[in-house]
Amino acid sequence: MNRRSVLALLAATPLAAQTAAARGWADEGAAHPVAAAWEAWKDAHLDESGRVIDRLQGLVSHSEGQGYGMTLAERMGDQPAFEAMFRWTEENLAVRPDALLAWRWAPDAPNPVADSNNASDGDLFYAWALMRAAVRFDRPEWHSRAEAITRDLEAKCVVDFPGHTGAFLFLPGAFGFELETGYVINPSYYMLRAMEDLGKAYGAPRLVTAAANGDVLLAELARMGPVPDWVEVTESGLSRSEQFSANSGYEALRVPLWMIWSRKPEHPALTTAFRPETARELSGELAATVVDYKTGAVLETSTEPGYRAVSSLAACMVQNQPGSAMPPFDPEQTYYPGTLHLFAFLAQIEVTPECFPL
């Protein structure tokens, strides 16, 4: 389906009507309620080889994009797209001696994979997608790949929680996040549902425990103010990162979405995001994308609708009212908000049907 056809279909089908079809889409012959948006996303961000392209970042690809794309393809029942992304990823990012993926691929660089470190969120979504697709598409051999990734995530990215015996942290990567007295973590890498699903499916108890500990850690961070992009964890406690962004920005705005998708509607990381001092939702077509960690003041905004989709869905959950202000999908938005937009649609359909877009 070309972009012109997708735009026409999106315009002709109100999002509320698409979402209202959610209860029956799984019936044989029924279209998925966000099928048109998925086709638009593929047209904008996926090439024929299976590479998800982040045009805003210099046309690079990364394990996050491949994992996100495969998660979407599995949910949409799109086996050809899934297999194309899987093949490209295995050929280009599966270059480490372990089962994890190199985090970034740059098409114009002499060595497209100049840094072989992994990004644990990309590995997490990649393995989660493979685990689910092994069942959905009847490809049991994919379980072996998902299990290998899960075990190496547990071995290389799950570490002891400083000062808490028997508790664990989930590191952003295998290397580069150690401090003299602790670690640096990224709260948005904690997709609790994926961590729990993989850990339970493949016998990785430390990953399951890290998810439970992460649940508590995120709640504590939320009670301190806007959940930051990066946090230092030492025996002395939690503190804002000195190396990376301490504000609540483009990384942390995923946290409420992951809480919704993990079926945690009362989690402080979701509910405190909508106190006046930490509000992410603005009037009109603006969404807050960077919030000051000290004051909660909005530092940056965006008109890209994917960010509003996340904040509007979260607001609906917190306010416990039927209907949400989630905007229609815009095929012209960039990779990151476009992907979060589709994730928000899927989370709404799977977890909170009462928050259908108005």
mmCIF file of N, CA and C in Angstrom, residues 10 84 143 257 283:
data_model
loop_
_atom_site.group_PDB
_atom_site.id
_atom_site.type_symbol
_atom_site.label_atom_id
_atom_site.label_comp_id
_atom_site.label_asym_id
_atom_site.label_seq_id
_atom_site.Cartn_x
_atom_site.Cartn_y
_atom_site.Cartn_z
ATOM 1 N N LEU A 10 -6.630 6.512 6.192
ATOM 2 C CA LEU A 10 -6.627 7.096 7.528
ATOM 3 C C LEU A 10 -7.648 8.211 7.633
ATOM 4 N N ALA A 84 11.293 -10.044 7.651
ATOM 5 C CA ALA A 84 12.256 -9.157 7.004
ATOM 6 C C ALA A 84 13.094 -8.424 8.042
ATOM 7 N N HIS A 143 12.117 -19.573 19.538
ATOM 8 C CA HIS A 143 12.264 -19.619 20.997
ATOM 9 C C HIS A 143 13.737 -19.722 21.403
ATOM 10 N N LEU A 257 3.779 4.972 29.455
ATOM 11 C CA LEU A 257 3.261 4.031 28.464
ATOM 12 C C LEU A 257 3.586 2.596 28.848
ATOM 13 N N SER A 283 -2.473 22.060 26.505
ATOM 14 C CA SER A 283 -3.664 22.283 25.700
ATOM 15 C C SER A 283 -3.289 22.350 24.222
#
